[in-house]
Amino acid sequence: MQKILVTGAAGQIGSELTMVLRKTYGGDNVIATGHKTKPDKTVFESGPCHFIDCTEINTIAEMVKKYKVGTIYHLASVLSAVAEKDPQLAWNVNMFGLYNVLEVAREYKCCVFFPSSIGAFGPTTPLDNTPQDTIQRPNTMYGVTKVAGELLCDYYYKRFGVDTRGVRYPGLISYKALPGGGTTDYAVEIFYEAIKQKRYTCYLKAGTYLDMMYMPDALRAAIELMEANPDKLKHRNAFNATAMSFAPEHIAATIKRILPKFTMDFKVDPIRQAIAESWPNNMDDNAARQEWGWKPKYDLESMTKDMIEKISQKLKIKLD
Ligand code: SER
């Protein structure tokens, strides 16, 4: 079979997607690549692993040639909060990284999965029931790179026939690798603090609704979209995909039902608060449901239960 290349394989999505792909297609068929961070032991020991720099096109091309890669899951990206601190870095990694991946894909005829984000929307977007096709004028560097990325993927499909596909992910909640500096990270941090300290100080205000998704659903979304019948895909890139929408007080209340001693207070970070307020409260993901059968399995309740179970096991903390 043609091999699969994963960029950002040490990251929050990549570390888990690599393992699911390896289970499905075989360890040797999935090439994990990372930049600075070494992927965890399970990724490192279960198949080929390399350091590459997506901003250097040759390092991607070498991998694709060496392993005869047919599909690239391009996950290497700088997230929203880090991007606001270092917009130049975000432009470099997010834009040149994607451009290089698409150029290599054009030359070697690879399919490309590119994750866009709720960050591709902005303050003038309708924030409730955000439509699939709507105004996108983000005011963050992360958002600028995500919208440009969506358009670039559309362009490479239309102009060169590169099979590009992607979803607009909401905040992703998971217990393996930590997210790398996004605005939605609070929904992961809260679990670690609830289990370790029984309290959490949230950097977003109560009432700040955002779309979220549990990692097993996010991984399924990527794989199901890449395996979908292309004739049915009208949008191809940048499908709205969500699983739940909540504000900080709702996740806190759900945790409290399992950990009754848990309390949360607030110390608002104005930068991340402004970013969150410019993003959808909840997206309409009917295009994904209709075109490739998207359906999440986890809601707030079932995700919370699983997260608490898995993180307490990981930290070896007995719950009381
Ligand atoms: N989780 C991402 C972030 O907060 C959104 O795509 O940056």
Short mmCIF file of C-alpha atoms and ligand atoms in Angstrom, two decimals:
data_model
loop_
_atom_site.label_atom_id
_atom_site.label_comp_id
_atom_site.label_asym_id
_atom_site.label_seq_id
_atom_site.Cartn_x
_atom_site.Cartn_y
_atom_site.Cartn_z
CA MET A 1 0.00 0.00 0.00
CA GLN A 2 0.99 3.62 -0.42
CA LYS A 3 2.40 5.00 2.78
CA ILE A 4 0.97 7.72 5.02
CA LEU A 5 3.04 10.64 6.31
CA VAL A 6 2.01 12.50 9.46
CA THR A 7 3.56 15.91 10.21
CA GLY A 8 3.30 17.23 13.77
CA ALA A 9 3.32 13.65 15.05
CA ALA A 10 4.40 14.73 18.54
CA GLY A 11 1.46 17.12 18.86
CA GLN A 12 -1.95 16.83 20.45
CA ILE A 13 -3.65 15.33 17.38
CA GLY A 14 -0.59 13.79 15.72
CA SER A 15 0.50 11.62 18.64
CA GLU A 16 -2.90 9.90 18.70
CA LEU A 17 -3.68 9.94 14.97
CA THR A 18 -0.36 8.23 14.19
CA MET A 19 -1.25 5.35 16.52
CA VAL A 20 -4.78 4.92 15.14
CA LEU A 21 -3.46 4.97 11.56
CA ARG A 22 -0.77 2.44 12.48
CA LYS A 23 -3.35 0.12 14.03
CA THR A 24 -5.50 0.39 10.91
CA TYR A 25 -2.87 0.32 8.16
CA GLY A 26 0.18 -1.26 9.86
CA GLY A 27 3.07 0.34 11.77
CA ASP A 28 5.52 0.42 8.86
CA ASN A 29 3.01 2.14 6.58
CA VAL A 30 2.72 5.28 8.71
CA ILE A 31 5.71 7.64 8.86
CA ALA A 32 5.63 9.90 11.92
CA THR A 33 7.49 13.19 11.60
CA GLY A 34 8.09 15.91 14.12
CA HIS A 35 10.18 19.02 14.39
CA LYS A 36 11.47 20.03 17.82
CA THR A 37 9.60 17.76 20.16
CA LYS A 38 10.40 14.07 20.18
CA PRO A 39 7.25 11.98 19.72
CA ASP A 40 6.32 9.85 22.72
CA LYS A 41 7.60 6.31 23.22
CA THR A 42 4.60 4.55 21.67
CA VAL A 43 4.91 6.60 18.46
CA PHE A 44 8.69 6.30 18.39
CA GLU A 45 8.74 2.55 18.80
CA SER A 46 5.80 1.47 16.64
CA GLY A 47 7.04 2.52 13.18
CA PRO A 48 9.28 4.91 11.23
CA CYS A 49 9.92 8.25 12.91
CA HIS A 50 11.89 11.22 11.54
CA PHE A 51 12.67 14.82 12.31
CA ILE A 52 11.71 17.16 9.49
CA ASP A 53 11.12 20.90 9.20
CA CYS A 54 8.02 21.69 7.15
CA THR A 55 9.38 25.13 6.34
CA GLU A 56 12.16 23.35 4.39
CA ILE A 57 10.49 21.77 1.37
CA ASN A 58 13.34 19.31 0.74
CA THR A 59 12.88 17.64 4.10
CA ILE A 60 9.25 16.82 3.18
CA ALA A 61 10.09 15.77 -0.39
CA GLU A 62 12.82 13.40 0.86
CA MET A 63 10.35 11.56 3.12
CA VAL A 64 7.72 11.32 0.38
CA LYS A 65 10.27 9.95 -2.11
CA LYS A 66 11.96 7.59 0.34
CA TYR A 67 8.75 5.97 1.55
CA LYS A 68 6.56 6.37 -1.56
CA VAL A 69 3.99 8.34 0.41
CA GLY A 70 0.43 8.54 -0.97
CA THR A 71 -1.30 10.55 1.77
CA ILE A 72 -0.05 13.36 4.01
CA TYR A 73 -1.84 14.33 7.22
CA HIS A 74 -0.35 17.78 7.68
CA LEU A 75 -0.85 18.58 11.37
CA ALA A 76 2.21 20.73 12.13
CA SER A 77 0.88 24.15 13.10
CA VAL A 78 1.27 26.99 15.60
CA LEU A 79 -1.93 27.42 17.66
CA SER A 80 -3.86 30.64 18.30
CA ALA A 81 -2.44 31.98 21.60
CA VAL A 82 1.18 31.25 20.65
CA ALA A 83 0.52 32.78 17.21
CA GLU A 84 -0.59 36.05 18.83
CA LYS A 85 2.67 36.16 20.78
CA ASP A 86 4.78 35.38 17.71
CA PRO A 87 2.81 36.15 14.53
CA GLN A 88 5.92 35.91 12.33
CA LEU A 89 6.61 32.36 13.51
CA ALA A 90 2.95 31.42 12.95
CA TRP A 91 2.96 32.76 9.40
CA ASN A 92 6.20 30.96 8.64
CA VAL A 93 5.18 27.56 10.04
CA ASN A 94 1.48 27.60 9.15
CA MET A 95 1.72 29.14 5.67
CA PHE A 96 5.05 27.98 4.30
CA GLY A 97 4.59 24.59 5.93
CA LEU A 98 1.28 24.05 4.13
CA TYR A 99 2.51 25.52 0.86
CA ASN A 100 5.50 23.16 0.89
CA VAL A 101 3.31 20.16 1.68
CA LEU A 102 0.95 21.05 -1.19
CA GLU A 103 3.83 21.55 -3.60
CA VAL A 104 5.29 18.15 -2.71
CA ALA A 105 1.80 16.62 -2.97
CA ARG A 106 1.39 18.14 -6.44
CA GLU A 107 4.70 16.75 -7.62
CA TYR A 108 4.35 13.28 -6.10
CA LYS A 109 0.56 12.99 -6.45
CA CYS A 110 -0.31 12.68 -2.76
CA CYS A 111 -3.66 13.28 -1.05
CA VAL A 112 -3.53 15.90 1.74
CA PHE A 113 -5.50 16.26 4.96
CA PHE A 114 -5.32 19.80 6.35
CA PRO A 115 -7.03 20.68 9.65
CA SER A 116 -8.62 24.09 9.62
CA SER A 117 -10.30 25.46 12.74
CA ILE A 118 -13.06 27.49 14.36
CA GLY A 119 -10.26 30.09 14.32
CA ALA A 120 -10.88 30.58 10.59
CA PHE A 121 -13.95 32.62 11.59
CA GLY A 122 -13.96 36.13 13.02
CA PRO A 123 -16.05 38.75 14.79
CA THR A 124 -18.20 39.52 11.71
CA THR A 125 -19.11 35.85 11.22
CA PRO A 126 -22.60 34.87 12.45
CA LEU A 127 -21.50 33.27 15.72
CA ASP A 128 -24.61 31.18 16.41
CA ASN A 129 -25.25 28.17 14.23
CA THR A 130 -22.33 29.37 12.09
CA PRO A 131 -23.03 28.28 8.50
CA GLN A 132 -20.62 26.19 6.42
CA ASP A 133 -20.28 28.99 3.87
CA THR A 134 -20.22 32.41 5.51
CA ILE A 135 -18.17 35.53 6.24
CA GLN A 136 -14.59 34.73 7.28
CA ARG A 137 -12.67 37.79 8.41
CA PRO A 138 -10.59 36.48 11.37
CA ASN A 139 -8.57 39.04 13.31
CA THR A 140 -5.86 36.71 14.61
CA MET A 141 -2.72 35.53 12.82
CA TYR A 142 -3.81 31.94 13.46
CA GLY A 143 -7.14 32.64 11.76
CA VAL A 144 -5.49 34.41 8.84
CA THR A 145 -3.27 31.38 8.21
CA LYS A 146 -6.22 28.98 8.54
CA VAL A 147 -8.45 30.85 6.04
CA ALA A 148 -5.53 31.22 3.64
CA GLY A 149 -4.82 27.50 4.15
CA GLU A 150 -8.41 26.55 3.32
CA LEU A 151 -8.24 28.62 0.12
CA LEU A 152 -4.84 27.24 -0.83
CA CYS A 153 -6.14 23.68 -0.46
CA ASP A 154 -9.17 24.54 -2.64
CA TYR A 155 -6.81 26.07 -5.18
CA TYR A 156 -4.50 23.06 -5.37
CA TYR A 157 -7.50 20.81 -5.93
CA LYS A 158 -9.05 22.99 -8.62
CA ARG A 159 -5.84 24.01 -10.38
CA PHE A 160 -3.70 20.88 -10.04
CA GLY A 161 -6.14 18.13 -9.06
CA VAL A 162 -4.44 17.49 -5.68
CA ASP A 163 -6.92 15.54 -3.53
CA THR A 164 -7.05 17.95 -0.58
CA ARG A 165 -9.57 17.46 2.23
CA GLY A 166 -10.08 18.98 5.67
CA VAL A 167 -12.31 19.86 8.59
CA ARG A 168 -12.65 22.97 10.70
CA TYR A 169 -11.92 21.47 14.10
CA PRO A 170 -13.32 22.99 17.26
CA GLY A 171 -11.35 22.91 20.52
CA LEU A 172 -9.99 19.39 20.93
CA ILE A 173 -10.08 17.68 24.31
CA SER A 174 -7.69 14.81 24.98
CA TYR A 175 -5.55 13.20 27.67
CA LYS A 176 -2.39 12.02 25.85
CA ALA A 177 -0.36 14.97 24.55
CA LEU A 178 -1.20 18.48 25.76
CA PRO A 179 -2.42 21.10 23.29
CA GLY A 180 0.31 23.48 22.20
CA GLY A 181 -0.92 26.91 23.26
CA GLY A 182 -4.43 27.47 21.97
CA THR A 183 -7.44 29.42 23.23
CA THR A 184 -9.50 26.30 23.89
CA ASP A 185 -6.79 24.66 26.06
CA TYR A 186 -8.70 25.49 29.25
CA ALA A 187 -11.04 22.58 28.49
CA VAL A 188 -8.07 20.22 28.82
CA GLU A 189 -6.23 21.97 31.71
CA ILE A 190 -9.39 21.96 33.82
CA PHE A 191 -9.30 18.14 34.07
CA TYR A 192 -5.66 17.97 35.21
CA GLU A 193 -6.25 20.67 37.84
CA ALA A 194 -9.57 19.18 38.99
CA ILE A 195 -7.87 15.84 39.59
CA LYS A 196 -4.63 17.22 41.08
CA GLN A 197 -5.84 20.31 43.02
CA LYS A 198 -9.65 20.04 43.09
CA ARG A 199 -9.72 23.60 41.81
CA TYR A 200 -9.12 25.50 38.59
CA THR A 201 -8.70 29.16 37.67
CA CYS A 202 -10.18 29.71 34.24
CA TYR A 203 -8.77 32.32 31.84
CA LEU A 204 -12.06 32.66 29.91
CA LYS A 205 -15.17 34.35 31.32
CA ALA A 206 -18.29 32.44 32.27
CA GLY A 207 -20.70 32.50 29.35
CA THR A 208 -17.97 32.15 26.70
CA TYR A 209 -19.41 29.43 24.48
CA LEU A 210 -17.11 27.51 22.14
CA ASP A 211 -17.43 24.36 20.05
CA MET A 212 -15.47 21.38 21.35
CA MET A 213 -14.79 17.75 20.42
CA TYR A 214 -13.29 14.73 22.17
CA MET A 215 -10.18 13.34 20.50
CA PRO A 216 -11.58 9.91 19.48
CA ASP A 217 -14.22 11.74 17.43
CA ALA A 218 -11.61 14.10 15.94
CA LEU A 219 -9.45 11.17 14.79
CA ARG A 220 -12.44 9.40 13.29
CA ALA A 221 -13.44 12.61 11.47
CA ALA A 222 -10.03 12.89 9.78
CA ILE A 223 -9.89 9.24 8.72
CA GLU A 224 -13.53 9.03 7.62
CA LEU A 225 -13.19 12.17 5.52
CA MET A 226 -10.03 10.85 3.84
CA GLU A 227 -11.82 7.58 3.10
CA ALA A 228 -15.06 9.23 1.90
CA ASN A 229 -16.28 8.82 -1.66
CA PRO A 230 -14.87 11.90 -3.46
CA ASP A 231 -17.93 12.11 -5.74
CA LYS A 232 -20.05 13.00 -2.70
CA LEU A 233 -17.78 15.83 -1.49
CA LYS A 234 -18.97 19.25 -2.55
CA HIS A 235 -16.87 21.21 -0.07
CA ARG A 236 -13.79 18.93 0.21
CA ASN A 237 -11.87 21.34 2.42
CA ALA A 238 -12.80 23.05 5.61
CA PHE A 239 -15.95 21.19 6.67
CA ASN A 240 -17.47 22.58 9.87
CA ALA A 241 -17.35 19.65 12.32
CA THR A 242 -18.40 19.83 15.95
CA ALA A 243 -19.53 17.59 18.76
CA MET A 244 -20.58 19.87 21.63
CA SER A 245 -20.76 23.53 22.58
CA PHE A 246 -20.36 24.77 26.14
CA ALA A 247 -19.07 27.61 28.31
CA PRO A 248 -16.56 27.16 31.20
CA GLU A 249 -19.27 26.93 33.89
CA HIS A 250 -20.92 24.00 32.08
CA ILE A 251 -17.81 21.84 31.94
CA ALA A 252 -17.07 22.80 35.57
CA ALA A 253 -20.57 21.69 36.64
CA THR A 254 -20.21 18.41 34.74
CA ILE A 255 -16.86 17.72 36.45
CA LYS A 256 -18.37 18.61 39.83
CA ARG A 257 -21.01 15.92 39.43
CA ILE A 258 -18.17 13.35 39.39
CA LEU A 259 -15.74 15.21 41.69
CA PRO A 260 -18.04 17.03 44.18
CA LYS A 261 -15.17 18.92 45.87
CA PHE A 262 -14.15 20.63 42.63
CA THR A 263 -14.43 24.44 42.44
CA MET A 264 -13.57 26.94 39.71
CA ASP A 265 -12.82 30.64 39.78
CA PHE A 266 -11.85 33.08 37.04
CA LYS A 267 -8.85 35.24 36.15
CA VAL A 268 -9.53 36.44 32.65
CA ASP A 269 -6.71 36.64 30.11
CA PRO A 270 -7.79 39.51 27.81
CA ILE A 271 -5.93 38.15 24.77
CA ARG A 272 -7.47 34.70 24.84
CA GLN A 273 -10.86 36.12 25.89
CA ALA A 274 -10.89 38.40 22.82
CA ILE A 275 -9.93 35.48 20.58
CA ALA A 276 -12.67 33.27 22.04
CA GLU A 277 -15.28 36.00 21.60
CA SER A 278 -14.42 36.28 17.91
CA TRP A 279 -15.02 32.54 17.33
CA PRO A 280 -18.37 30.75 16.83
CA ASN A 281 -20.52 29.81 19.81
CA ASN A 282 -21.68 26.79 17.87
CA MET A 283 -21.19 25.72 14.27
CA ASP A 284 -23.66 24.18 11.86
CA ASP A 285 -21.97 21.00 10.64
CA ASN A 286 -24.72 19.66 8.40
CA ALA A 287 -22.56 19.74 5.26
CA ALA A 288 -20.15 17.26 6.90
CA ARG A 289 -23.07 15.12 8.07
CA GLN A 290 -24.63 15.04 4.61
CA GLU A 291 -21.54 14.78 2.41
CA TRP A 292 -19.54 12.14 4.31
CA GLY A 293 -21.72 10.97 7.18
CA TRP A 294 -20.06 12.86 10.05
CA LYS A 295 -21.56 12.00 13.44
CA PRO A 296 -19.86 12.56 16.82
CA LYS A 297 -20.09 9.87 19.51
CA TYR A 298 -19.12 11.88 22.60
CA ASP A 299 -21.08 14.65 24.30
CA LEU A 300 -20.05 16.77 27.31
CA GLU A 301 -21.19 14.14 29.81
CA SER A 302 -19.55 11.08 28.24
CA MET A 303 -16.34 12.98 27.37
CA THR A 304 -16.02 14.28 30.96
CA LYS A 305 -16.47 10.82 32.43
CA ASP A 306 -13.83 9.32 30.16
CA MET A 307 -11.35 12.19 30.65
CA ILE A 308 -11.53 11.93 34.45
CA GLU A 309 -11.08 8.18 34.32
CA LYS A 310 -8.12 8.33 31.90
CA ILE A 311 -6.28 11.28 33.52
CA SER A 312 -6.59 9.90 37.04
CA GLN A 313 -5.12 6.62 35.75
CA LYS A 314 -2.35 8.50 33.93
CA LEU A 315 -1.46 10.56 37.03
CA LYS A 316 -2.00 7.56 39.33
CA ILE A 317 -4.30 9.64 41.53
CA LYS A 318 -7.11 7.91 43.41
CA LEU A 319 -10.31 9.95 43.23
CA ASP A 320 -12.26 10.82 46.37
N1 SER B 1 -7.69 24.72 19.59
C1 SER B 1 -7.27 25.75 18.68
C2 SER B 1 -6.78 26.95 19.41
O1 SER B 1 -7.33 27.24 20.45
C3 SER B 1 -8.40 26.17 17.79
O2 SER B 1 -8.28 25.55 16.59
O3 SER B 1 -5.91 27.61 18.94
#
